[in-house]
Protein backbone atom coordinates (compact mmCIF):
# COMPACT_ATOMS: atom_id res chain seq x y z
CA MET A 1 -24.15 52.67 -42.20
CA LYS A 2 -23.19 55.71 -40.13
CA THR A 3 -24.60 54.94 -36.69
CA VAL A 4 -24.86 57.64 -34.03
CA VAL A 5 -25.25 56.39 -30.44
CA LEU A 6 -26.72 59.13 -28.26
CA GLY A 7 -25.56 58.82 -24.67
CA GLY A 8 -22.81 56.72 -26.17
CA TYR A 9 -20.49 56.77 -23.16
CA GLY A 10 -23.24 56.00 -20.61
CA ASN A 11 -23.92 52.73 -18.79
CA PHE A 12 -25.78 51.15 -21.71
CA GLY A 13 -24.58 53.34 -24.56
CA ALA A 14 -20.94 52.38 -24.03
CA ARG A 15 -21.78 48.68 -24.17
CA ILE A 16 -23.67 49.19 -27.44
CA CYS A 17 -20.77 51.17 -28.89
CA ARG A 18 -18.24 48.47 -27.98
CA ALA A 19 -20.48 45.83 -29.59
CA LEU A 20 -21.15 47.78 -32.79
CA ALA A 21 -17.68 49.20 -33.47
CA PRO A 22 -16.32 45.97 -35.02
CA SER A 23 -19.62 45.03 -36.71
CA PRO A 24 -19.47 44.75 -40.52
CA GLY A 25 -21.16 47.56 -42.38
CA ILE A 26 -21.33 49.95 -39.42
CA GLU A 27 -19.40 53.21 -39.01
CA LEU A 28 -19.76 54.19 -35.36
CA ILE A 29 -20.15 57.73 -34.01
CA VAL A 30 -20.12 58.02 -30.22
CA ALA A 31 -22.23 61.03 -29.25
CA GLY A 32 -23.08 62.91 -26.07
CA ARG A 33 -22.86 66.27 -24.34
CA ASP A 34 -19.26 65.70 -23.20
CA LEU A 35 -17.01 65.53 -26.26
CA ASN A 36 -13.99 64.46 -24.22
CA LYS A 37 -15.80 61.40 -22.85
CA ALA A 38 -17.19 60.57 -26.30
CA SER A 39 -13.74 60.86 -27.86
CA ALA A 40 -12.13 58.68 -25.19
CA LEU A 41 -14.65 55.90 -25.78
CA ALA A 42 -14.39 56.19 -29.57
CA SER A 43 -10.62 55.80 -29.29
CA ALA A 44 -11.04 52.78 -27.01
CA CYS A 45 -13.54 51.18 -29.42
CA GLY A 46 -11.21 51.52 -32.40
CA HIS A 47 -12.36 50.28 -35.83
CA GLY A 48 -12.54 53.87 -37.09
CA ALA A 49 -15.08 55.02 -34.48
CA THR A 50 -15.39 58.81 -34.15
CA ALA A 51 -17.02 61.17 -31.65
CA ALA A 52 -19.48 64.06 -31.77
CA ARG A 53 -20.89 66.50 -29.25
CA ILE A 54 -24.69 66.23 -29.37
CA ASP A 55 -27.29 67.26 -26.80
CA ILE A 56 -30.68 65.56 -27.21
CA HIS A 57 -32.33 68.71 -25.82
CA ASP A 58 -30.86 70.89 -28.58
CA PRO A 59 -33.77 72.42 -30.55
CA GLN A 60 -31.54 72.14 -33.62
CA LEU A 61 -30.89 68.42 -33.13
CA ALA A 62 -31.90 67.49 -36.68
CA GLN A 63 -29.43 70.02 -38.06
CA ALA A 64 -26.71 68.58 -35.80
CA LEU A 65 -27.32 65.05 -37.12
CA ARG A 66 -27.32 65.90 -40.82
CA PRO A 67 -23.64 66.97 -41.15
CA LEU A 68 -22.65 63.68 -39.53
CA GLY A 69 -24.36 61.80 -42.35
CA ALA A 70 -26.35 59.87 -39.74
CA GLU A 71 -28.18 56.90 -41.22
CA LEU A 72 -29.16 55.32 -37.88
CA VAL A 73 -29.57 56.97 -34.48
CA ILE A 74 -29.63 54.80 -31.34
CA HIS A 75 -31.05 56.73 -28.39
CA THR A 76 -29.81 55.45 -25.00
CA ALA A 77 -30.05 58.66 -22.93
CA ASP A 78 -32.67 57.73 -20.34
CA PRO A 79 -34.80 58.11 -18.26
CA PHE A 80 -37.51 57.93 -20.91
CA GLN A 81 -40.33 58.35 -18.40
CA GLN A 82 -39.83 62.15 -18.55
CA GLN A 83 -39.09 62.46 -22.29
CA ASP A 84 -41.20 63.47 -25.25
CA TYR A 85 -40.63 62.35 -28.84
CA GLY A 86 -38.38 65.26 -29.79
CA THR A 87 -35.29 63.10 -30.37
CA ALA A 88 -37.19 60.63 -32.54
CA LEU A 89 -38.81 63.43 -34.56
CA ALA A 90 -35.43 65.10 -35.08
CA THR A 91 -34.03 61.77 -36.27
CA ALA A 92 -36.85 61.44 -38.80
CA ALA A 93 -36.29 65.01 -39.95
CA ALA A 94 -32.60 64.16 -40.45
CA GLY A 95 -33.61 61.22 -42.66
CA ALA A 96 -32.22 58.50 -40.41
CA HIS A 97 -33.51 55.27 -38.92
CA TYR A 98 -34.14 55.28 -35.14
CA ILE A 99 -33.82 52.76 -32.30
CA ASP A 100 -34.15 53.43 -28.58
CA LEU A 101 -33.86 51.52 -25.30
CA ALA A 102 -36.97 53.12 -23.80
CA ASP A 103 -38.71 51.40 -20.91
CA GLY A 104 -41.23 54.14 -20.10
CA ARG A 105 -44.70 52.67 -20.49
CA ARG A 106 -46.41 55.64 -22.13
CA PHE A 107 -43.35 56.48 -24.23
CA VAL A 108 -43.23 52.99 -25.75
CA CYS A 109 -46.94 52.19 -25.98
CA ASP A 110 -47.88 55.48 -27.66
CA PHE A 111 -44.82 55.57 -29.93
CA PRO A 112 -46.20 53.90 -33.11
CA ALA A 113 -49.31 56.10 -33.33
CA ALA A 114 -47.34 59.26 -32.62
CA LEU A 115 -44.43 58.68 -35.02
CA ASP A 116 -45.48 56.30 -37.79
CA ASP A 117 -46.36 59.05 -40.27
CA ALA A 118 -43.12 60.95 -39.68
CA PHE A 119 -40.94 57.94 -40.43
CA ARG A 120 -43.04 56.67 -43.34
CA ARG A 121 -42.70 60.04 -45.04
CA GLN A 122 -38.92 59.62 -44.84
CA ASN A 123 -39.04 55.93 -45.84
CA ARG A 124 -37.28 55.11 -42.59
CA LEU A 125 -37.79 52.70 -39.68
CA ALA A 126 -38.19 53.53 -35.99
CA ILE A 127 -38.29 50.92 -33.21
CA THR A 128 -38.81 51.74 -29.54
CA GLY A 129 -38.17 49.55 -26.50
CA ALA A 130 -35.23 47.67 -28.02
CA SER A 131 -34.13 46.29 -24.67
CA SER A 132 -34.79 43.43 -22.23
CA VAL A 133 -38.43 44.45 -22.35
CA PRO A 134 -40.32 44.15 -24.55
CA ALA A 135 -37.84 43.05 -27.26
CA MET A 136 -36.28 40.06 -25.49
CA SER A 137 -39.27 39.27 -23.28
CA SER A 138 -41.59 38.95 -26.30
CA ALA A 139 -39.00 36.79 -28.10
CA VAL A 140 -38.99 34.45 -25.08
CA VAL A 141 -42.80 34.29 -24.90
CA ASP A 142 -43.00 33.57 -28.64
CA HIS A 143 -40.45 30.76 -28.25
CA LEU A 144 -42.15 29.18 -25.24
CA THR A 145 -45.64 29.28 -26.72
CA ALA A 146 -44.91 28.36 -30.36
CA GLY A 147 -47.79 26.25 -31.65
CA TRP A 148 -49.98 26.76 -28.58
CA ARG A 149 -53.73 27.14 -28.88
CA GLY A 150 -53.79 29.90 -26.32
CA ILE A 151 -51.88 31.70 -23.56
CA ALA A 152 -53.52 32.10 -20.16
CA SER A 153 -50.82 33.96 -18.25
CA ILE A 154 -47.37 35.52 -18.63
CA ASP A 155 -45.29 36.13 -15.51
CA MET A 156 -41.84 37.72 -15.77
CA CYS A 157 -39.24 38.73 -13.20
CA ILE A 158 -35.83 40.35 -13.63
CA ALA A 159 -33.20 39.84 -10.93
CA PRO A 160 -30.20 42.18 -11.26
CA ALA A 161 -26.90 41.36 -9.58
CA GLN A 162 -26.14 43.53 -6.56
CA THR A 163 -22.68 44.48 -7.79
CA ALA A 164 -23.63 45.16 -11.43
CA PRO A 165 -23.07 48.79 -12.51
CA ARG A 166 -26.13 50.99 -11.97
CA GLY A 167 -26.75 54.38 -13.53
CA VAL A 168 -28.44 57.23 -11.67
CA ALA A 169 -30.81 57.69 -14.63
CA THR A 170 -31.94 54.07 -14.32
CA MET A 171 -32.50 54.53 -10.59
CA GLU A 172 -34.50 57.68 -11.30
CA ALA A 173 -36.69 55.80 -13.76
CA VAL A 174 -37.33 53.01 -11.23
CA LEU A 175 -38.17 55.41 -8.42
CA SER A 176 -40.54 57.43 -10.60
CA TYR A 177 -43.25 54.78 -10.18
CA CYS A 178 -42.33 53.50 -6.69
CA GLY A 179 -45.63 53.65 -4.80
CA ALA A 180 -47.52 54.96 -7.84
CA PRO A 181 -50.73 53.25 -9.06
CA ILE A 182 -50.11 50.92 -12.00
CA GLN A 183 -52.69 49.36 -14.29
CA VAL A 184 -52.14 45.58 -14.45
CA TRP A 185 -54.05 43.01 -16.55
CA GLN A 186 -55.18 40.28 -14.11
CA ASP A 187 -57.90 37.64 -14.55
CA GLY A 188 -59.11 39.24 -17.77
CA ARG A 189 -59.57 42.76 -16.40
CA TRP A 190 -57.56 45.83 -15.51
CA THR A 191 -56.65 46.16 -11.85
CA THR A 192 -54.73 48.86 -9.98
CA GLN A 193 -51.65 47.92 -7.97
CA LEU A 194 -48.78 49.92 -6.46
CA GLY A 195 -45.28 49.87 -7.93
CA TRP A 196 -42.62 48.19 -5.77
CA ALA A 197 -45.16 47.29 -3.09
CA ALA A 198 -46.20 43.88 -1.70
CA PRO A 199 -43.04 41.79 -2.38
CA LYS A 200 -43.46 38.08 -3.08
CA THR A 201 -40.92 35.29 -3.44
CA VAL A 202 -39.84 34.25 -6.95
CA ALA A 203 -37.74 31.15 -7.73
CA TYR A 204 -35.03 30.83 -10.40
CA ALA A 205 -33.13 27.94 -11.93
CA ARG A 206 -29.62 29.14 -10.97
CA LEU A 207 -30.23 31.96 -8.49
CA ARG A 208 -31.45 31.81 -4.93
CA PRO A 209 -35.13 32.74 -4.47
CA ARG A 210 -35.67 36.49 -4.11
CA LEU A 211 -38.40 38.87 -3.04
CA ALA A 212 -39.85 40.67 -6.05
CA SER A 213 -42.23 43.57 -6.60
CA LEU A 214 -44.31 45.01 -9.42
CA CYS A 215 -42.60 47.28 -11.97
CA ASP A 216 -44.31 49.54 -14.49
CA ILE A 217 -43.07 48.52 -17.94
CA PRO A 218 -44.56 48.54 -21.47
CA ASP A 219 -45.16 44.75 -21.48
CA LEU A 220 -47.99 45.18 -18.95
CA GLU A 221 -49.97 47.01 -21.62
CA LEU A 222 -48.52 45.67 -24.87
CA PHE A 223 -48.81 41.96 -24.10
CA PRO A 224 -52.60 41.87 -23.40
CA ALA A 225 -53.08 43.53 -26.80
CA HIS A 226 -50.52 41.42 -28.67
CA TYR A 227 -51.29 37.97 -27.22
CA ALA A 228 -55.00 37.51 -27.85
CA GLY A 229 -56.86 35.85 -25.00
CA VAL A 230 -54.15 36.16 -22.34
CA GLN A 231 -55.81 36.60 -18.96
CA SER A 232 -52.94 37.84 -16.80
CA VAL A 233 -49.62 39.63 -17.39
CA MET A 234 -47.19 40.42 -14.59
CA PHE A 235 -43.69 41.86 -14.41
CA ARG A 236 -41.64 42.12 -11.24
CA ALA A 237 -38.08 43.03 -10.30
CA ALA A 238 -36.14 41.29 -7.55
CA LEU A 239 -33.21 43.01 -5.87
CA GLU A 240 -30.59 40.62 -4.54
CA ILE A 241 -30.52 42.09 -1.03
CA GLY A 242 -33.79 41.51 0.80
CA ILE A 243 -33.48 44.65 2.91
CA SER A 244 -33.23 46.72 -0.28
CA GLN A 245 -36.41 45.15 -1.62
CA ARG A 246 -38.23 45.81 1.65
CA GLY A 247 -36.85 49.33 1.65
CA MET A 248 -38.41 49.95 -1.76
CA ALA A 249 -41.71 48.58 -0.47
CA ALA A 250 -41.48 50.94 2.52
CA LEU A 251 -40.76 53.87 0.20
CA ALA A 252 -43.80 52.88 -1.85
CA GLY A 253 -45.88 53.03 1.32
CA LEU A 254 -44.54 56.47 2.21
CA ARG A 255 -45.45 57.75 -1.24
CA ARG A 256 -48.96 56.34 -0.92
CA MET A 257 -49.36 58.24 2.37
CA GLY A 258 -48.19 61.43 0.66
CA LEU A 259 -45.03 61.70 2.76
CA VAL A 260 -42.61 61.21 -0.17
CA PRO A 261 -44.47 62.43 -3.27
CA ARG A 262 -41.45 62.27 -5.62
CA PRO A 263 -39.07 59.44 -4.69
CA GLU A 264 -37.06 59.96 -7.89
CA ARG A 265 -35.53 63.08 -6.30
CA PHE A 266 -33.47 60.75 -4.13
CA ALA A 267 -32.09 58.70 -7.05
CA ALA A 268 -28.45 59.79 -6.67
CA LEU A 269 -28.49 59.33 -2.89
CA LEU A 270 -30.11 55.89 -3.01
CA ASN A 271 -27.84 54.79 -5.85
CA ARG A 272 -24.80 55.55 -3.68
CA ALA A 273 -26.42 53.95 -0.64
CA ALA A 274 -27.07 50.75 -2.60
CA ASP A 275 -23.32 50.33 -3.09
CA GLY A 276 -22.98 49.99 0.67
CA PHE A 277 -24.71 46.61 0.46
CA ASN A 278 -22.42 45.21 -2.22
CA PHE A 279 -20.55 43.10 0.33
CA LEU A 280 -23.80 41.19 0.96
CA GLY A 281 -24.46 40.47 -2.71
CA SER A 282 -22.86 38.90 -5.76
CA SER A 283 -22.18 39.42 -9.44
CA LEU A 284 -24.89 36.91 -10.46
CA GLY A 285 -28.16 38.15 -11.93
CA GLY A 286 -30.83 36.78 -14.20
CA MET A 287 -34.41 36.70 -15.38
CA VAL A 288 -37.28 34.24 -15.57
CA VAL A 289 -40.34 34.14 -17.86
CA ARG A 290 -43.18 31.75 -17.00
CA VAL A 291 -46.17 31.06 -19.23
CA HIS A 292 -49.35 29.02 -18.74
CA GLY A 293 -51.77 27.99 -21.48
CA LEU A 294 -53.01 25.25 -23.78
CA ASP A 295 -50.53 23.45 -26.01
CA ALA A 296 -51.17 22.34 -29.59
CA GLY A 297 -53.21 19.39 -28.36
CA GLY A 298 -55.31 21.47 -26.01
CA THR A 299 -53.58 20.18 -22.87
CA PRO A 300 -52.91 22.66 -20.04
CA VAL A 301 -49.17 23.33 -19.87
CA GLN A 302 -46.70 25.53 -18.04
CA ARG A 303 -43.27 26.44 -19.41
CA ALA A 304 -40.46 28.57 -18.05
CA TRP A 305 -37.29 30.14 -19.43
CA HIS A 306 -34.45 31.24 -17.17
CA ILE A 307 -31.23 33.12 -17.85
CA ALA A 308 -28.31 33.56 -15.46
CA ALA A 309 -25.60 36.17 -16.08
CA ASP A 310 -22.52 36.08 -13.86
CA HIS A 311 -19.49 38.40 -13.46
CA ASP A 312 -21.71 41.53 -13.58
CA HIS A 313 -22.50 40.89 -17.24
CA GLY A 314 -26.25 41.36 -16.68
CA PRO A 315 -26.32 44.95 -18.02
CA GLU A 316 -25.26 43.59 -21.41
CA ILE A 317 -28.73 42.05 -21.82
CA PRO A 318 -30.66 45.34 -22.17
CA CYS A 319 -28.24 46.33 -24.95
CA MET A 320 -28.54 43.23 -27.11
CA ALA A 321 -31.75 44.03 -28.99
CA ALA A 322 -30.48 47.41 -30.20
CA VAL A 323 -27.22 45.81 -31.34
CA LEU A 324 -29.04 43.02 -33.20
CA LEU A 325 -31.47 45.41 -34.90
CA ALA A 326 -28.65 47.77 -35.93
CA ARG A 327 -26.72 44.89 -37.49
CA ARG A 328 -29.82 43.80 -39.40
CA LEU A 329 -30.34 47.31 -40.73
CA ALA A 330 -26.71 47.48 -41.81
CA ALA A 331 -27.01 44.09 -43.52
CA GLY A 332 -30.22 45.11 -45.31
CA THR A 333 -32.28 42.32 -43.72
CA LEU A 334 -34.68 44.68 -41.91
CA ASP A 335 -36.66 46.49 -44.57
CA LYS A 336 -39.75 47.79 -42.75
CA ILE A 337 -40.68 51.45 -42.73
CA GLY A 338 -42.74 53.32 -40.12
CA ALA A 339 -42.73 53.26 -36.32
CA TYR A 340 -43.11 50.15 -34.18
CA THR A 341 -42.57 48.80 -30.71
CA SER A 342 -39.98 46.05 -30.41
CA VAL A 343 -42.57 43.35 -29.66
CA GLY A 344 -41.97 40.41 -32.00
CA GLN A 345 -39.16 42.11 -33.93
CA LEU A 346 -36.51 39.53 -32.93
CA SER A 347 -36.45 35.80 -32.25
CA LEU A 348 -34.88 34.14 -29.22
CA ALA A 349 -32.49 32.35 -31.58
CA GLU A 350 -31.03 35.73 -32.58
CA PHE A 351 -30.23 36.51 -28.95
CA GLU A 352 -28.57 33.19 -28.16
CA PRO A 353 -25.15 33.92 -29.75
CA GLU A 354 -25.05 37.13 -27.72
CA PHE A 355 -25.75 35.17 -24.53
CA GLY A 356 -22.88 32.86 -25.42
CA LYS A 357 -20.42 35.72 -25.84
CA TRP A 358 -20.89 36.67 -22.20
CA GLY A 359 -21.06 33.16 -20.76
CA MET A 360 -24.75 33.47 -19.92
CA VAL A 361 -26.64 30.24 -19.24
CA THR A 362 -30.28 29.58 -20.13
CA ASP A 363 -32.62 26.86 -18.87
CA LEU A 364 -36.00 25.61 -20.07
CA GLY A 365 -38.43 23.97 -17.70
CA GLU A 366 -42.00 22.64 -17.67
């Protein structure tokens, strides 16, 4: 299966390329605007990987994909918060399957309705949000609540390592909703809260407690619709350095006052500034998912799942779902057509071998 990775030499794209190059049934094509960078990575990946110069903003993108014989396109060129569906539509027009790592709330939540017809007409599959959220997060919730009568609340928090590689595009995506109003499902109704404001302490199994603040991700909207009866859904992010977390909260306040209307303009500057705090941090990151509800016997229960990723391996986690889905397509074990979000597409058991490859440790608690 000829697999084109757009943004293939980027922070996440390169990790996906290195994982897919030796995978059975996959012929890898590393793609991006810089052919030299794409070629260098393709050479490093080996296993017959090749390179192509492709710009996702090219109005002739579909025509650029066809000569490559693309059968699957994996779109990793974020930030998705400012993108339309042009790349996905071009992929459908080229007759290929499509997977992306999108974390933009509107991009992911509106994706199935906008693109289902286009991919069904081509008898192809498109999956959006194949990343930590909502692909892995929904797999964790499904695992924790298997057999339950009902879910009352879902509370998630990601905790990146301070020294893990960060891309400017990721920083831009994060800053785009810093201080912006976010709709959050709490106590059975929609409430409005500010992104990155009001930090609170979150505990982890193998990490020190951290301050964490609200992030705007697709799960906040998808989970209330997918998990019938859930009363509250929350997602936070916790930076390792407390002053950085408080700085984000201060920036959120400045945006609310109208003093910094577009924080994302400072993404490159703040990304460089964050490196100045590396000496205070570590290479250990992780995530926790906590659920409350009624078990099979109707007894109130709380369960939690933790993951810890050391040695700056945390950025591998957002890449795992796309890798797993690509391998399933290549193996012929994923035979849907149409457009979907990644909610419920993978099981936690499918992720576990990937965790093991990187020495990541998981814990279950009640």
